[in-house]
Coordinates of C-alpha atoms in Angstrom, one line a residue:
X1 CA -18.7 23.6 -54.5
X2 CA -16.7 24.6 -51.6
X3 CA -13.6 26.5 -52.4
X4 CA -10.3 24.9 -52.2
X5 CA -8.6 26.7 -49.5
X6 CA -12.1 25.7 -47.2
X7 CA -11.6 22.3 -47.9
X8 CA -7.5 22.0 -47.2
X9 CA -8.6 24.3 -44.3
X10 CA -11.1 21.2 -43.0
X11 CA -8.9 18.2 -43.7
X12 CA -6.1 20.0 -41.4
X13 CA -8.5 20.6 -38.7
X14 CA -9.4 16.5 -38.6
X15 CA -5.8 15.5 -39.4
X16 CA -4.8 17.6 -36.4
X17 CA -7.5 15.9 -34.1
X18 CA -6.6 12.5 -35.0
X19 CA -2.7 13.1 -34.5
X20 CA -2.6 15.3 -31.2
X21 CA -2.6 12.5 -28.4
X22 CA -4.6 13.0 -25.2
X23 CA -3.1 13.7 -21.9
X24 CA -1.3 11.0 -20.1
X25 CA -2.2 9.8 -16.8
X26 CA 0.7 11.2 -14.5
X27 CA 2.1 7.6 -12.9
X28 CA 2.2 7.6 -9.0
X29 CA 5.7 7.8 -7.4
X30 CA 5.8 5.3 -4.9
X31 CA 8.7 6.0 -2.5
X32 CA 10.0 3.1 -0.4
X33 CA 10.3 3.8 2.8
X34 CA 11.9 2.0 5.9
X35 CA 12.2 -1.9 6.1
X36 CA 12.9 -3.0 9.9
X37 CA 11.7 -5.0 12.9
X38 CA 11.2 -4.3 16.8
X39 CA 10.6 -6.0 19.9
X40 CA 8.8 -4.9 22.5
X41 CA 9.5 -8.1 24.8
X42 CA 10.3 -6.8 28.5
X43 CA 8.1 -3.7 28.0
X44 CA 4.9 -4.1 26.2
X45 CA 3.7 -0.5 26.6
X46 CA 6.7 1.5 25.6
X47 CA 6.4 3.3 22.1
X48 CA 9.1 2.7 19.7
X49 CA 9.7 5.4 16.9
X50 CA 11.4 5.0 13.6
X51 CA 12.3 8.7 11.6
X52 CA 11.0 8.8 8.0
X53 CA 10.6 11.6 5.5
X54 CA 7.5 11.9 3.4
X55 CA 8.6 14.0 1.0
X56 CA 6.9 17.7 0.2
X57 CA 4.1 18.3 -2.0
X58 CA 0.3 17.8 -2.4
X59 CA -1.2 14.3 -3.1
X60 CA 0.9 11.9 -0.7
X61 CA -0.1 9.0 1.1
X62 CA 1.9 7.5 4.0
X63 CA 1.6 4.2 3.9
X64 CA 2.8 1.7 6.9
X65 CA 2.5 -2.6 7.1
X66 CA 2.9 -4.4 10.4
X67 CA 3.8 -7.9 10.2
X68 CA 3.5 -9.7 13.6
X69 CA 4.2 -13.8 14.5
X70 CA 1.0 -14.2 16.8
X71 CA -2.8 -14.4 16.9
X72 CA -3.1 -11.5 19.0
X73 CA -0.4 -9.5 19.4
X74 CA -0.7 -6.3 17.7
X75 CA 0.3 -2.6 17.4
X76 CA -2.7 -0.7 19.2
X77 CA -1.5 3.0 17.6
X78 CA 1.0 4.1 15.3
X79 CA 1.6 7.8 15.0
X80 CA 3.1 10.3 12.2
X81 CA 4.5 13.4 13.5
X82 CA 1.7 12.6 16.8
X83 CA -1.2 12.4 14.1
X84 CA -3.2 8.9 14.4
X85 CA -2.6 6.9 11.3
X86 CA -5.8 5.3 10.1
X87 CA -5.8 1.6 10.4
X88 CA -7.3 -0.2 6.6
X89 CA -6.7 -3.5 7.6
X90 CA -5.9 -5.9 10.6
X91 CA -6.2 -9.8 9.7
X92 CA -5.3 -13.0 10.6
X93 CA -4.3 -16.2 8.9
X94 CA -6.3 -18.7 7.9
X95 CA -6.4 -21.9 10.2
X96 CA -4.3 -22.1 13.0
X97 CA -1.4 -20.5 10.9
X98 CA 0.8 -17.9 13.3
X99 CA 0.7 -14.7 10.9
X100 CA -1.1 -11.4 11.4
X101 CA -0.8 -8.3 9.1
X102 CA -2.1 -4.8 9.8
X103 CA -2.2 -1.6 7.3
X104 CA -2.1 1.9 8.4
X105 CA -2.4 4.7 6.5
X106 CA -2.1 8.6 7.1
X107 CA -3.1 11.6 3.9
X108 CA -1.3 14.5 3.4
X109 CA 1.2 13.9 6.2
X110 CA 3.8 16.8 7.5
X111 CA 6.4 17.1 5.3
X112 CA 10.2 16.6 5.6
X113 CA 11.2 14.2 8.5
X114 CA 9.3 13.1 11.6
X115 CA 9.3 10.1 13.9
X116 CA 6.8 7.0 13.1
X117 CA 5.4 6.0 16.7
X118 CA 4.4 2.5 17.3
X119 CA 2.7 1.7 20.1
X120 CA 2.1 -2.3 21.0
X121 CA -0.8 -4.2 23.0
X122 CA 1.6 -7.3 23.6
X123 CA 5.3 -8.3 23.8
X124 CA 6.0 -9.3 20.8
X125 CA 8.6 -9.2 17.7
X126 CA 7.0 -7.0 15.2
X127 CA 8.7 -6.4 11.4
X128 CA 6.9 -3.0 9.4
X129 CA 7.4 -1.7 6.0
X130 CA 6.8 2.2 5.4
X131 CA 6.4 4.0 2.2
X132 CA 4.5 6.7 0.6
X133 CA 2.6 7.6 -2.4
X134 CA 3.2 11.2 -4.2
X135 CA 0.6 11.9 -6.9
X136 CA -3.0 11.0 -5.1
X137 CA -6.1 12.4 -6.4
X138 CA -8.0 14.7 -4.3
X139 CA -10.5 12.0 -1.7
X140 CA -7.6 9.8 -2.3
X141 CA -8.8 6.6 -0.1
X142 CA -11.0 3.7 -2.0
X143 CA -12.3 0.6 -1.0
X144 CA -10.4 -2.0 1.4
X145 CA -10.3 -5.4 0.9
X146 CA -8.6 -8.7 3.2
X147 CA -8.5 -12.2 2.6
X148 CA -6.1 -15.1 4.4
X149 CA -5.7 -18.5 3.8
X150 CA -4.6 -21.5 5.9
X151 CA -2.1 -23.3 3.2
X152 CA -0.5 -23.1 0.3
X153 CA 2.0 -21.1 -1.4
X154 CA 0.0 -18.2 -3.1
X155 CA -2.5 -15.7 -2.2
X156 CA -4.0 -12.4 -3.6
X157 CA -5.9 -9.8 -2.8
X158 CA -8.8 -8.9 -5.6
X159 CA -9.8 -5.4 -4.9
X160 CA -12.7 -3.6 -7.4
X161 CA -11.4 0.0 -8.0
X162 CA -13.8 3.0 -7.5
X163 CA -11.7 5.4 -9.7
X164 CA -11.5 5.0 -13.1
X165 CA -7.4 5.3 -12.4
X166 CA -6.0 4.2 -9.0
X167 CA -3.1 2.3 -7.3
X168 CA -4.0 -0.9 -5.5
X169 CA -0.9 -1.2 -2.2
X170 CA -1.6 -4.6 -0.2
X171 CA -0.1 -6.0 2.9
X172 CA 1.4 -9.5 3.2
X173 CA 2.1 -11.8 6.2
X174 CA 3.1 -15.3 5.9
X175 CA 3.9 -17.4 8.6
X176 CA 6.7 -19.2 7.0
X177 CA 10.8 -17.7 6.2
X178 CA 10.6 -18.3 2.6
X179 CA 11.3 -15.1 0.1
X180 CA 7.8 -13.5 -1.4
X181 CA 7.5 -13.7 -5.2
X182 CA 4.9 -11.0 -6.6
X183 CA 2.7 -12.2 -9.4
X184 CA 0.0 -11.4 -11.8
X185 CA 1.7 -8.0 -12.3
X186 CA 2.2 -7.0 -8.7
X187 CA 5.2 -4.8 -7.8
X188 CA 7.5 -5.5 -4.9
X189 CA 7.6 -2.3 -2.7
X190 CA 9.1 -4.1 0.7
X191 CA 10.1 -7.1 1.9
X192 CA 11.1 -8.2 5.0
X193 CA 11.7 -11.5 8.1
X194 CA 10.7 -10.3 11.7
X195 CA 11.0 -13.2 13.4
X196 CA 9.8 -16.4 11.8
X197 CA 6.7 -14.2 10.3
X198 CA 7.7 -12.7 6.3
X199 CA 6.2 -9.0 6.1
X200 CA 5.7 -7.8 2.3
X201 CA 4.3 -4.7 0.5
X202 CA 2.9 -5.0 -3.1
X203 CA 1.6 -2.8 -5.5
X204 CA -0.6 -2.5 -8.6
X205 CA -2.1 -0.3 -11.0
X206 CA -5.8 -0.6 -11.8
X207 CA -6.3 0.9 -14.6
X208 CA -10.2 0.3 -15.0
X209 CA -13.0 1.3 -12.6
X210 CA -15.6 -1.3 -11.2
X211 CA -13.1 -4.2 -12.9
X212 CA -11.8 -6.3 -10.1
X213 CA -8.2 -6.4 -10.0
X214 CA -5.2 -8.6 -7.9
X215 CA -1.9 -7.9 -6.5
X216 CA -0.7 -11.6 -5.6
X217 CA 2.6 -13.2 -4.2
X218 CA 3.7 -16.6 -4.2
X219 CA 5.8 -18.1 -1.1
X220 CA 4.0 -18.4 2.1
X221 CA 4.0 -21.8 3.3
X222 CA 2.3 -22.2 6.3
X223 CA -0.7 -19.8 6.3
X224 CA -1.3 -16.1 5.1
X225 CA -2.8 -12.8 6.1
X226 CA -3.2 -10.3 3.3
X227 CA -4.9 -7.1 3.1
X228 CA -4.9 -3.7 0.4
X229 CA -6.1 -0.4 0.5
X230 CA -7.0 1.6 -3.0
X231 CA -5.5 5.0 -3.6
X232 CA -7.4 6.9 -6.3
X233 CA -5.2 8.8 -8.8
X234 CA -6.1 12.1 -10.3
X235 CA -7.9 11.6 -14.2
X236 CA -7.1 13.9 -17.0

């Protein structure tokens, strides 16, 4: 028979295990940016810059959305402090809908404040939506998915996460002037009318790797162009 202080000893070591909780997942910090539109109409090549901080710190992810009223009009560069941002995405509508959305992104960019460059192929009006994520794993980029659709009023983008924790952001265009309304759990990051095309930035947390997830938004109209990037958090 064990002794009595061995066994109070024991049932303290597994009443400890079962109370200490495990370590949170840190959540992302999603800072929102710059809302605002440009026209390049009268000179099509000229670059147009728009100052934005992006904050200190390892782990951030400069995030910009381009919302455009035309089948092929389209920023050709945009810049961060004169580094190329990556472009995820570039899609159209469905149908003969008038609504293009493109997604850039840019990791680790310089801290503290420098000038966004855009940089147009056509004259066009152009709205864009910048923000950044603080918090990013390490390799922080994951799969990209688009999709459009011609009609209707809803549309999501279903993304399968890589990481077993990441951040799903997604671009909206919508060739219509009505509001955007996130659902399914989506979080509204920007929003914003350039023209007669509605620009919006959404976001939401995947929680489970190789489970497809959706960030969705209700209002389009006429015809949608969505697309999303996946930004892996770190795991405890």
């Amino acid at each position: 028979m064990f002794p009595l202080i061995v066994v109070a000893a024991f049932l303290l070591a597994q009443a400890a295990a079962i109370l200490l909780p495990s370590p949170a997942q840190a959540a992302p910090a999603i800072s929102v940016a710059t809302t605002g539109t440009m026209s390049f109409f009268g000179n099509p090549t000229a670059t147009k810059s728009v100052a934005f901080n992006a904050g200190t710190g390892s782990g951030r992810v400069l995030v910009v959305v381009v919302a455009s009223d035309s089948r092929t009009n389209k920023m050709s560069t945009v810049l961060y402090n004169n580094t190329p941002m990556t472009q995820a995405v570039d899609t159209l509508a469905g149908g003969t809908a008038v609504a293009r959305v493109q997604v850039f992104y840019l990791v680790s960019p310089a801290s503290g404040t420098n000038n966004v460059d855009f940089t147009a192929t056509f004259p066009d009006d152009y709205g864009y939506i910048i923000a950044y994520v603080s918090g990013a794993g390490t390799s922080p980029i994951g799969t990209i998915s688009t999709n459009s659709a011609s009609s209707g009023s809803a549309l999501s983008v279903s993304n399968t996460p890589a990481a077993s924790d990441s951040l799903i952001i997604a671009g909206f265009a919508s060739d219509s002037t009505n509001a955007f309304t996130p659902s399914g759990g989506s979080t509204e990051v920007g929003d914003l009318l350039a023209s007669s095309v509605r620009g919006g930035l959404y976001t939401k947390v995947a929680p489970t790797a190789g489970a497809a997830t959706s960030v969705a938004a209700s209002g389009g109209s006429l015809g949608w162009a969505a697309g999303a990037i996946e930004i892996k958090l770190p795991v405890d």
